Amino acid sequence: HLFYYDGVVWEMKELPSSIGTDCEVKAIYFSTPNDGVACGVKGESGFIISYNGVEWKEESIQKDIPLYGINRFSNGEGWAVGYRGTILHSKGK
C-alpha cells in the first residue's frame, strides 16, 4: 500500500493488483498532484507504477531488475535507477 497525506489525515491507497503483495516501494516522485511515479522491488524483479490523479497503473519495463530511484518530468520523460548500476530512460508521452 501507499499512504497519501492531504495536510490533515493519512489515507491508504491500493497498489495495482498486477504487482502482487510481495513488493516494496523504494522511491516515489510527483511532478504535480495528479502526475506521480513510483518504483520498487517485487520478489527479485522491479516495477514502475504511475499515478494519473485517480489510480496507480503498472508500466512495462525493459529490464527485469530491482529499481531503487525514479524521477519523471512534466513532459513525461523519466529516469529510474536500479540494481548493479542499471539506468532506465523513458522519452515521455
PDB file as gemmi writes it, atoms N, CA and C in Angstrom:
CRYST1    1.000    1.000    1.000  90.00  90.00  90.00 P 1                      
ATOM      1  N   HIS A   1       0.836  -1.189   0.000  1.00  0.00           N  
ATOM      2  CA  HIS A   1       0.000   0.000   0.000  1.00  0.00           C  
ATOM      3  C   HIS A   1       0.875   1.245   0.000  1.00  0.00           C  
ATOM      4  N   LEU A   2       0.306   2.323  -0.479  1.00  0.00           N  
ATOM      5  CA  LEU A   2       0.915   3.642  -0.363  1.00  0.00           C  
ATOM      6  C   LEU A   2       0.004   4.473   0.523  1.00  0.00           C  
ATOM      7  N   PHE A   3       0.577   5.464   1.176  1.00  0.00           N  
ATOM      8  CA  PHE A   3      -0.222   6.343   2.014  1.00  0.00           C  
ATOM      9  C   PHE A   3      -0.110   7.771   1.506  1.00  0.00           C  
ATOM     10  N   TYR A   4      -1.246   8.468   1.455  1.00  0.00           N  
ATOM     11  CA  TYR A   4      -1.342   9.835   0.958  1.00  0.00           C  
ATOM     12  C   TYR A   4      -1.734  10.747   2.115  1.00  0.00           C  
ATOM     13  N   TYR A   5      -1.029  11.863   2.245  1.00  0.00           N  
ATOM     14  CA  TYR A   5      -1.331  12.834   3.297  1.00  0.00           C  
ATOM     15  C   TYR A   5      -1.865  14.100   2.659  1.00  0.00           C  
ATOM     16  N   ASP A   6      -3.071  14.508   3.017  1.00  0.00           N  
ATOM     17  CA  ASP A   6      -3.698  15.693   2.428  1.00  0.00           C  
ATOM     18  C   ASP A   6      -3.506  16.948   3.268  1.00  0.00           C  
ATOM     19  N   GLY A   7      -2.630  16.893   4.242  1.00  0.00           N  
ATOM     20  CA  GLY A   7      -2.390  18.019   5.131  1.00  0.00           C  
ATOM     21  C   GLY A   7      -3.098  17.868   6.465  1.00  0.00           C  
ATOM     22  N   VAL A   8      -4.034  16.925   6.537  1.00  0.00           N  
ATOM     23  CA  VAL A   8      -4.789  16.691   7.760  1.00  0.00           C  
ATOM     24  C   VAL A   8      -4.723  15.232   8.195  1.00  0.00           C  
ATOM     25  N   VAL A   9      -4.953  14.331   7.246  1.00  0.00           N  
ATOM     26  CA  VAL A   9      -5.056  12.917   7.584  1.00  0.00           C  
ATOM     27  C   VAL A   9      -4.345  12.062   6.532  1.00  0.00           C  
ATOM     28  N   TRP A  10      -3.817  10.916   6.957  1.00  0.00           N  
ATOM     29  CA  TRP A  10      -3.206   9.948   6.050  1.00  0.00           C  
ATOM     30  C   TRP A  10      -4.279   9.010   5.524  1.00  0.00           C  
ATOM     31  N   GLU A  11      -4.233   8.735   4.221  1.00  0.00           N  
ATOM     32  CA  GLU A  11      -5.201   7.833   3.587  1.00  0.00           C  
ATOM     33  C   GLU A  11      -4.446   6.733   2.848  1.00  0.00           C  
ATOM     34  N   MET A  12      -4.876   5.483   3.027  1.00  0.00           N  
ATOM     35  CA  MET A  12      -4.224   4.360   2.363  1.00  0.00           C  
ATOM     36  C   MET A  12      -4.715   4.249   0.925  1.00  0.00           C  
ATOM     37  N   LYS A  13      -3.782   4.071  -0.019  1.00  0.00           N  
ATOM     38  CA  LYS A  13      -4.102   3.882  -1.433  1.00  0.00           C  
ATOM     39  C   LYS A  13      -3.648   2.493  -1.853  1.00  0.00           C  
ATOM     40  N   GLU A  14      -4.445   1.843  -2.655  1.00  0.00           N  
ATOM     41  CA  GLU A  14      -4.123   0.499  -3.139  1.00  0.00           C  
ATOM     42  C   GLU A  14      -3.122   0.567  -4.286  1.00  0.00           C  
ATOM     43  N   LEU A  15      -2.214  -0.385  -4.325  1.00  0.00           N  
ATOM     44  CA  LEU A  15      -1.306  -0.556  -5.455  1.00  0.00           C  
ATOM     45  C   LEU A  15      -1.995  -1.426  -6.497  1.00  0.00           C  
ATOM     46  N   PRO A  16      -1.558  -1.366  -7.757  1.00  0.00           N  
ATOM     47  CA  PRO A  16      -2.155  -2.237  -8.781  1.00  0.00           C  
ATOM     48  C   PRO A  16      -2.019  -3.710  -8.392  1.00  0.00           C  
ATOM     49  N   SER A  17      -3.053  -4.478  -8.591  1.00  0.00           N  
ATOM     50  CA  SER A  17      -3.015  -5.901  -8.233  1.00  0.00           C  
ATOM     51  C   SER A  17      -1.971  -6.659  -9.051  1.00  0.00           C  
ATOM     52  N   SER A  18      -1.586  -6.122 -10.217  1.00  0.00           N  
ATOM     53  CA  SER A  18      -0.616  -6.808 -11.078  1.00  0.00           C  
ATOM     54  C   SER A  18       0.762  -6.932 -10.435  1.00  0.00           C  
ATOM     55  N   ILE A  19       1.103  -6.070  -9.469  1.00  0.00           N  
ATOM     56  CA  ILE A  19       2.421  -6.193  -8.842  1.00  0.00           C  
ATOM     57  C   ILE A  19       2.395  -7.117  -7.634  1.00  0.00           C  
ATOM     58  N   GLY A  20       1.233  -7.575  -7.240  1.00  0.00           N  
ATOM     59  CA  GLY A  20       1.135  -8.545  -6.157  1.00  0.00           C  
ATOM     60  C   GLY A  20       1.336  -7.930  -4.784  1.00  0.00           C  
ATOM     61  N   THR A  21       1.462  -8.797  -3.798  1.00  0.00           N  
ATOM     62  CA  THR A  21       1.612  -8.325  -2.418  1.00  0.00           C  
ATOM     63  C   THR A  21       3.048  -8.429  -1.918  1.00  0.00           C  
ATOM     64  N   ASP A  22       3.903  -9.155  -2.628  1.00  0.00           N  
ATOM     65  CA  ASP A  22       5.306  -9.308  -2.242  1.00  0.00           C  
ATOM     66  C   ASP A  22       6.130  -8.216  -2.911  1.00  0.00           C  
ATOM     67  N   CYS A  23       5.880  -6.954  -2.526  1.00  0.00           N  
ATOM     68  CA  CYS A  23       6.587  -5.847  -3.174  1.00  0.00           C  
ATOM     69  C   CYS A  23       6.960  -4.788  -2.140  1.00  0.00           C  
ATOM     70  N   GLU A  24       7.975  -3.996  -2.497  1.00  0.00           N  
ATOM     71  CA  GLU A  24       8.408  -2.875  -1.675  1.00  0.00           C  
ATOM     72  C   GLU A  24       8.554  -1.662  -2.574  1.00  0.00           C  
ATOM     73  N   VAL A  25       7.882  -0.575  -2.245  1.00  0.00           N  
ATOM     74  CA  VAL A  25       8.072   0.690  -2.954  1.00  0.00           C  
ATOM     75  C   VAL A  25       9.355   1.306  -2.410  1.00  0.00           C  
ATOM     76  N   LYS A  26      10.297   1.604  -3.303  1.00  0.00           N  
ATOM     77  CA  LYS A  26      11.595   2.150  -2.892  1.00  0.00           C  
ATOM     78  C   LYS A  26      11.686   3.655  -3.112  1.00  0.00           C  
ATOM     79  N   ALA A  27      10.937   4.188  -4.104  1.00  0.00           N  
ATOM     80  CA  ALA A  27      11.001   5.620  -4.395  1.00  0.00           C  
ATOM     81  C   ALA A  27       9.687   6.069  -5.013  1.00  0.00           C  
ATOM     82  N   ILE A  28       9.340   7.327  -4.766  1.00  0.00           N  
ATOM     83  CA  ILE A  28       8.121   7.904  -5.319  1.00  0.00           C  
ATOM     84  C   ILE A  28       8.401   9.364  -5.664  1.00  0.00           C  
ATOM     85  N   TYR A  29       7.820   9.831  -6.769  1.00  0.00           N  
ATOM     86  CA  TYR A  29       8.034  11.210  -7.201  1.00  0.00           C  
ATOM     87  C   TYR A  29       6.766  11.731  -7.866  1.00  0.00           C  
ATOM     88  N   PHE A  30       6.380  12.948  -7.536  1.00  0.00           N  
ATOM     89  CA  PHE A  30       5.240  13.614  -8.164  1.00  0.00           C  
ATOM     90  C   PHE A  30       5.700  14.915  -8.796  1.00  0.00           C  
ATOM     91  N   SER A  31       5.398  15.121 -10.100  1.00  0.00           N  
ATOM     92  CA  SER A  31       5.671  16.404 -10.742  1.00  0.00           C  
ATOM     93  C   SER A  31       4.504  17.353 -10.525  1.00  0.00           C  
ATOM     94  N   THR A  32       3.297  16.817 -10.344  1.00  0.00           N  
ATOM     95  CA  THR A  32       2.092  17.569  -9.982  1.00  0.00           C  
ATOM     96  C   THR A  32       1.262  16.659  -9.072  1.00  0.00           C  
ATOM     97  N   PRO A  33       0.240  17.187  -8.408  1.00  0.00           N  
ATOM     98  CA  PRO A  33      -0.589  16.315  -7.557  1.00  0.00           C  
ATOM     99  C   PRO A  33      -1.263  15.163  -8.304  1.00  0.00           C  
ATOM    100  N   ASN A  34      -1.434  15.307  -9.616  1.00  0.00           N  
ATOM    101  CA  ASN A  34      -2.097  14.266 -10.410  1.00  0.00           C  
ATOM    102  C   ASN A  34      -1.166  13.544 -11.367  1.00  0.00           C  
ATOM    103  N   ASP A  35       0.137  13.674 -11.186  1.00  0.00           N  
ATOM    104  CA  ASP A  35       1.101  13.008 -12.065  1.00  0.00           C  
ATOM    105  C   ASP A  35       2.257  12.491 -11.218  1.00  0.00           C  
ATOM    106  N   GLY A  36       2.164  11.212 -10.848  1.00  0.00           N  
ATOM    107  CA  GLY A  36       3.183  10.628  -9.995  1.00  0.00           C  
ATOM    108  C   GLY A  36       3.724   9.335 -10.561  1.00  0.00           C  
ATOM    109  N   VAL A  37       4.867   8.944 -10.048  1.00  0.00           N  
ATOM    110  CA  VAL A  37       5.504   7.708 -10.476  1.00  0.00           C  
ATOM    111  C   VAL A  37       6.235   7.117  -9.271  1.00  0.00           C  
ATOM    112  N   ALA A  38       6.278   5.793  -9.214  1.00  0.00           N  
ATOM    113  CA  ALA A  38       6.977   5.111  -8.129  1.00  0.00           C  
ATOM    114  C   ALA A  38       7.662   3.875  -8.693  1.00  0.00           C  
ATOM    115  N   CYS A  39       8.670   3.409  -7.995  1.00  0.00           N  
ATOM    116  CA  CYS A  39       9.354   2.186  -8.414  1.00  0.00           C  
ATOM    117  C   CYS A  39       9.704   1.377  -7.181  1.00  0.00           C  
ATOM    118  N   GLY A  40      10.084   0.133  -7.436  1.00  0.00           N  
ATOM    119  CA  GLY A  40      10.452  -0.711  -6.316  1.00  0.00           C  
ATOM    120  C   GLY A  40      10.834  -2.112  -6.724  1.00  0.00           C  
ATOM    121  N   VAL A  41      10.659  -3.022  -5.773  1.00  0.00           N  
ATOM    122  CA  VAL A  41      11.094  -4.402  -5.919  1.00  0.00           C  
ATOM    123  C   VAL A  41       9.906  -5.321  -5.651  1.00  0.00           C  
ATOM    124  N   LYS A  42       9.732  -6.311  -6.529  1.00  0.00           N  
ATOM    125  CA  LYS A  42       8.744  -7.370  -6.287  1.00  0.00           C  
ATOM    126  C   LYS A  42       9.456  -8.692  -6.495  1.00  0.00           C  
ATOM    127  N   GLY A  43       9.649  -9.432  -5.412  1.00  0.00           N  
ATOM    128  CA  GLY A  43      10.454 -10.641  -5.490  1.00  0.00           C  
ATOM    129  C   GLY A  43      11.882 -10.265  -5.837  1.00  0.00           C  
ATOM    130  N   GLU A  44      12.388 -10.786  -6.947  1.00  0.00           N  
ATOM    131  CA  GLU A  44      13.730 -10.440  -7.418  1.00  0.00           C  
ATOM    132  C   GLU A  44      13.679  -9.523  -8.626  1.00  0.00           C  
ATOM    133  N   SER A  45      12.507  -8.993  -8.940  1.00  0.00           N  
ATOM    134  CA  SER A  45      12.308  -8.123 -10.100  1.00  0.00           C  
ATOM    135  C   SER A  45      12.000  -6.705  -9.645  1.00  0.00           C  
ATOM    136  N   GLY A  46      11.857  -5.823 -10.613  1.00  0.00           N  
ATOM    137  CA  GLY A  46      11.494  -4.445 -10.322  1.00  0.00           C  
ATOM    138  C   GLY A  46      10.156  -4.099 -10.936  1.00  0.00           C  
ATOM    139  N   PHE A  47       9.635  -2.945 -10.557  1.00  0.00           N  
ATOM    140  CA  PHE A  47       8.393  -2.453 -11.154  1.00  0.00           C  
ATOM    141  C   PHE A  47       8.391  -0.932 -11.162  1.00  0.00           C  
ATOM    142  N   ILE A  48       7.600  -0.380 -12.077  1.00  0.00           N  
ATOM    143  CA  ILE A  48       7.310   1.050 -12.129  1.00  0.00           C  
ATOM    144  C   ILE A  48       5.799   1.181 -12.206  1.00  0.00           C  
ATOM    145  N   ILE A  49       5.246   2.053 -11.373  1.00  0.00           N  
ATOM    146  CA  ILE A  49       3.822   2.351 -11.434  1.00  0.00           C  
ATOM    147  C   ILE A  49       3.651   3.854 -11.601  1.00  0.00           C  
ATOM    148  N   SER A  50       2.577   4.258 -12.273  1.00  0.00           N  
ATOM    149  CA  SER A  50       2.308   5.680 -12.467  1.00  0.00           C  
ATOM    150  C   SER A  50       0.916   6.012 -11.953  1.00  0.00           C  
ATOM    151  N   TYR A  51       0.766   7.260 -11.514  1.00  0.00           N  
ATOM    152  CA  TYR A  51      -0.497   7.742 -10.948  1.00  0.00           C  
ATOM    153  C   TYR A  51      -1.025   8.869 -11.821  1.00  0.00           C  
ATOM    154  N   ASN A  52      -2.315   8.816 -12.159  1.00  0.00           N  
ATOM    155  CA  ASN A  52      -2.928   9.806 -13.047  1.00  0.00           C  
ATOM    156  C   ASN A  52      -3.930  10.710 -12.336  1.00  0.00           C  
ATOM    157  N   GLY A  53      -3.913  10.719 -11.022  1.00  0.00           N  
ATOM    158  CA  GLY A  53      -4.867  11.511 -10.262  1.00  0.00           C  
ATOM    159  C   GLY A  53      -6.034  10.696  -9.754  1.00  0.00           C  
ATOM    160  N   VAL A  54      -6.198   9.483 -10.292  1.00  0.00           N  
ATOM    161  CA  VAL A  54      -7.303   8.605  -9.903  1.00  0.00           C  
ATOM    162  C   VAL A  54      -6.788   7.259  -9.409  1.00  0.00           C  
ATOM    163  N   GLU A  55      -5.883   6.647 -10.183  1.00  0.00           N  
ATOM    164  CA  GLU A  55      -5.417   5.307  -9.842  1.00  0.00           C  
ATOM    165  C   GLU A  55      -3.957   5.115 -10.217  1.00  0.00           C  
ATOM    166  N   TRP A  56      -3.347   4.105  -9.605  1.00  0.00           N  
ATOM    167  CA  TRP A  56      -1.997   3.674  -9.944  1.00  0.00           C  
ATOM    168  C   TRP A  56      -2.090   2.579 -10.997  1.00  0.00           C  
ATOM    169  N   LYS A  57      -1.192   2.626 -12.001  1.00  0.00           N  
ATOM    170  CA  LYS A  57      -1.165   1.611 -13.048  1.00  0.00           C  
ATOM    171  C   LYS A  57       0.275   1.172 -13.273  1.00  0.00           C  
ATOM    172  N   GLU A  58       0.484  -0.141 -13.413  1.00  0.00           N  
ATOM    173  CA  GLU A  58       1.831  -0.658 -13.658  1.00  0.00           C  
ATOM    174  C   GLU A  58       2.252  -0.351 -15.088  1.00  0.00           C  
ATOM    175  N   GLU A  59       3.509   0.061 -15.252  1.00  0.00           N  
ATOM    176  CA  GLU A  59       4.084   0.309 -16.570  1.00  0.00           C  
ATOM    177  C   GLU A  59       5.029  -0.840 -16.913  1.00  0.00           C  
ATOM    178  N   SER A  60       5.156  -1.129 -18.197  1.00  0.00           N  
ATOM    179  CA  SER A  60       6.097  -2.180 -18.595  1.00  0.00           C  
ATOM    180  C   SER A  60       7.509  -1.598 -18.615  1.00  0.00           C  
ATOM    181  N   ILE A  61       8.477  -2.427 -18.220  1.00  0.00           N  
ATOM    182  CA  ILE A  61       9.873  -2.003 -18.237  1.00  0.00           C  
ATOM    183  C   ILE A  61      10.687  -3.023 -19.018  1.00  0.00           C  
ATOM    184  N   GLN A  62      11.806  -2.549 -19.603  1.00  0.00           N  
ATOM    185  CA  GLN A  62      12.638  -3.396 -20.462  1.00  0.00           C  
ATOM    186  C   GLN A  62      13.482  -4.387 -19.668  1.00  0.00           C  
ATOM    187  N   LYS A  63      13.890  -4.024 -18.498  1.00  0.00           N  
ATOM    188  CA  LYS A  63      14.778  -4.864 -17.689  1.00  0.00           C  
ATOM    189  C   LYS A  63      14.001  -5.401 -16.497  1.00  0.00           C  
ATOM    190  N   ASP A  64      14.281  -6.647 -16.152  1.00  0.00           N  
ATOM    191  CA  ASP A  64      13.603  -7.275 -15.023  1.00  0.00           C  
ATOM    192  C   ASP A  64      14.540  -7.288 -13.819  1.00  0.00           C  
ATOM    193  N   ILE A  65      14.816  -6.078 -13.281  1.00  0.00           N  
ATOM    194  CA  ILE A  65      15.753  -5.926 -12.172  1.00  0.00           C  
ATOM    195  C   ILE A  65      15.135  -5.019 -11.098  1.00  0.00           C  
ATOM    196  N   PRO A  66      15.564  -5.141  -9.853  1.00  0.00           N  
ATOM    197  CA  PRO A  66      15.063  -4.260  -8.804  1.00  0.00           C  
ATOM    198  C   PRO A  66      15.391  -2.792  -9.104  1.00  0.00           C  
ATOM    199  N   LEU A  67      14.454  -1.905  -8.817  1.00  0.00           N  
ATOM    200  CA  LEU A  67      14.638  -0.468  -9.031  1.00  0.00           C  
ATOM    201  C   LEU A  67      14.573   0.257  -7.695  1.00  0.00           C  
ATOM    202  N   TYR A  68      15.444   1.277  -7.541  1.00  0.00           N  
ATOM    203  CA  TYR A  68      15.577   1.948  -6.252  1.00  0.00           C  
ATOM    204  C   TYR A  68      15.320   3.451  -6.281  1.00  0.00           C  
ATOM    205  N   GLY A  69      15.325   4.068  -7.451  1.00  0.00           N  
ATOM    206  CA  GLY A  69      15.116   5.507  -7.536  1.00  0.00           C  
ATOM    207  C   GLY A  69      14.446   5.875  -8.840  1.00  0.00           C  
ATOM    208  N   ILE A  70      13.654   6.967  -8.828  1.00  0.00           N  
ATOM    209  CA  ILE A  70      12.904   7.344 -10.026  1.00  0.00           C  
ATOM    210  C   ILE A  70      12.609   8.836 -10.015  1.00  0.00           C  
ATOM    211  N   ASN A  71      12.530   9.419 -11.214  1.00  0.00           N  
ATOM    212  CA  ASN A  71      12.130  10.809 -11.391  1.00  0.00           C  
ATOM    213  C   ASN A  71      11.450  10.920 -12.746  1.00  0.00           C  
ATOM    214  N   ARG A  72      10.421  11.742 -12.839  1.00  0.00           N  
ATOM    215  CA  ARG A  72       9.758  11.970 -14.125  1.00  0.00           C  
ATOM    216  C   ARG A  72       9.392  13.440 -14.210  1.00  0.00           C  
ATOM    217  N   PHE A  73       9.647  14.020 -15.368  1.00  0.00           N  
ATOM    218  CA  PHE A  73       9.368  15.428 -15.599  1.00  0.00           C  
ATOM    219  C   PHE A  73       7.950  15.610 -16.126  1.00  0.00           C  
ATOM    220  N   SER A  74       7.469  16.860 -16.152  1.00  0.00           N  
ATOM    221  CA  SER A  74       6.089  17.127 -16.563  1.00  0.00           C  
ATOM    222  C   SER A  74       5.815  16.731 -18.013  1.00  0.00           C  
ATOM    223  N   ASN A  75       6.844  16.642 -18.865  1.00  0.00           N  
ATOM    224  CA  ASN A  75       6.641  16.212 -20.255  1.00  0.00           C  
ATOM    225  C   ASN A  75       6.596  14.690 -20.386  1.00  0.00           C  
ATOM    226  N   GLY A  76       6.722  13.981 -19.260  1.00  0.00           N  
ATOM    227  CA  GLY A  76       6.656  12.521 -19.263  1.00  0.00           C  
ATOM    228  C   GLY A  76       8.001  11.833 -19.341  1.00  0.00           C  
ATOM    229  N   GLU A  77       9.071  12.579 -19.639  1.00  0.00           N  
ATOM    230  CA  GLU A  77      10.403  11.969 -19.679  1.00  0.00           C  
ATOM    231  C   GLU A  77      10.774  11.505 -18.274  1.00  0.00           C  
ATOM    232  N   GLY A  78      11.328  10.297 -18.186  1.00  0.00           N  
ATOM    233  CA  GLY A  78      11.640   9.770 -16.866  1.00  0.00           C  
ATOM    234  C   GLY A  78      12.941   8.994 -16.815  1.00  0.00           C  
ATOM    235  N   TRP A  79      13.456   8.866 -15.602  1.00  0.00           N  
ATOM    236  CA  TRP A  79      14.678   8.127 -15.329  1.00  0.00           C  
ATOM    237  C   TRP A  79      14.462   7.255 -14.102  1.00  0.00           C  
ATOM    238  N   ALA A  80      14.973   6.039 -14.137  1.00  0.00           N  
ATOM    239  CA  ALA A  80      14.939   5.147 -12.979  1.00  0.00           C  
ATOM    240  C   ALA A  80      16.306   4.486 -12.845  1.00  0.00           C  
ATOM    241  N   VAL A  81      16.714   4.239 -11.618  1.00  0.00           N  
ATOM    242  CA  VAL A  81      17.993   3.576 -11.361  1.00  0.00           C  
ATOM    243  C   VAL A  81      17.743   2.333 -10.527  1.00  0.00           C  
ATOM    244  N   GLY A  82      18.633   1.350 -10.726  1.00  0.00           N  
ATOM    245  CA  GLY A  82      18.415   0.096 -10.025  1.00  0.00           C  
ATOM    246  C   GLY A  82      19.680  -0.693  -9.780  1.00  0.00           C  
ATOM    247  N   TYR A  83      19.467  -1.960  -9.539  1.00  0.00           N  
ATOM    248  CA  TYR A  83      20.491  -2.927  -9.179  1.00  0.00           C  
ATOM    249  C   TYR A  83      21.634  -2.949 -10.187  1.00  0.00           C  
ATOM    250  N   ARG A  84      22.854  -3.039  -9.663  1.00  0.00           N  
ATOM    251  CA  ARG A  84      24.083  -3.134 -10.461  1.00  0.00           C  
ATOM    252  C   ARG A  84      24.258  -1.983 -11.446  1.00  0.00           C  
ATOM    253  N   GLY A  85      23.860  -0.791 -11.049  1.00  0.00           N  
ATOM    254  CA  GLY A  85      24.083   0.393 -11.868  1.00  0.00           C  
ATOM    255  C   GLY A  85      23.147   0.555 -13.048  1.00  0.00           C  
ATOM    256  N   THR A  86      22.070  -0.193 -13.082  1.00  0.00           N  
ATOM    257  CA  THR A  86      21.112  -0.086 -14.182  1.00  0.00           C  
ATOM    258  C   THR A  86      20.478   1.297 -14.195  1.00  0.00           C  
ATOM    259  N   ILE A  87      20.389   1.895 -15.387  1.00  0.00           N  
ATOM    260  CA  ILE A  87      19.696   3.167 -15.584  1.00  0.00           C  
ATOM    261  C   ILE A  87      18.677   2.965 -16.694  1.00  0.00           C  
ATOM    262  N   LEU A  88      17.419   3.260 -16.404  1.00  0.00           N  
ATOM    263  CA  LEU A  88      16.351   3.185 -17.401  1.00  0.00           C  
ATOM    264  C   LEU A  88      15.907   4.595 -17.751  1.00  0.00           C  
ATOM    265  N   HIS A  89      15.577   4.822 -19.032  1.00  0.00           N  
ATOM    266  CA  HIS A  89      15.141   6.135 -19.502  1.00  0.00           C  
ATOM    267  C   HIS A  89      13.894   5.983 -20.351  1.00  0.00           C  
ATOM    268  N   SER A  90      12.928   6.858 -20.136  1.00  0.00           N  
ATOM    269  CA  SER A  90      11.715   6.913 -20.951  1.00  0.00           C  
ATOM    270  C   SER A  90      11.628   8.301 -21.561  1.00  0.00           C  
ATOM    271  N   LYS A  91      11.401   8.363 -22.861  1.00  0.00           N  
ATOM    272  CA  LYS A  91      11.375   9.654 -23.557  1.00  0.00           C  
ATOM    273  C   LYS A  91      10.090  10.435 -23.337  1.00  0.00           C  
ATOM    274  N   GLY A  92       9.113   9.837 -22.704  1.00  0.00           N  
ATOM    275  CA  GLY A  92       7.909  10.584 -22.356  1.00  0.00           C  
ATOM    276  C   GLY A  92       6.718  10.260 -23.206  1.00  0.00           C  
ATOM    277  N   LYS A  93       5.728  11.136 -23.076  1.00  0.00           N  
ATOM    278  CA  LYS A  93       4.421  10.917 -23.695  1.00  0.00           C  
ATOM    279  C   LYS A  93       4.435  11.190 -25.176  1.00  0.00           C  
TER     280      LYS A  93                                                      
END                                                                             
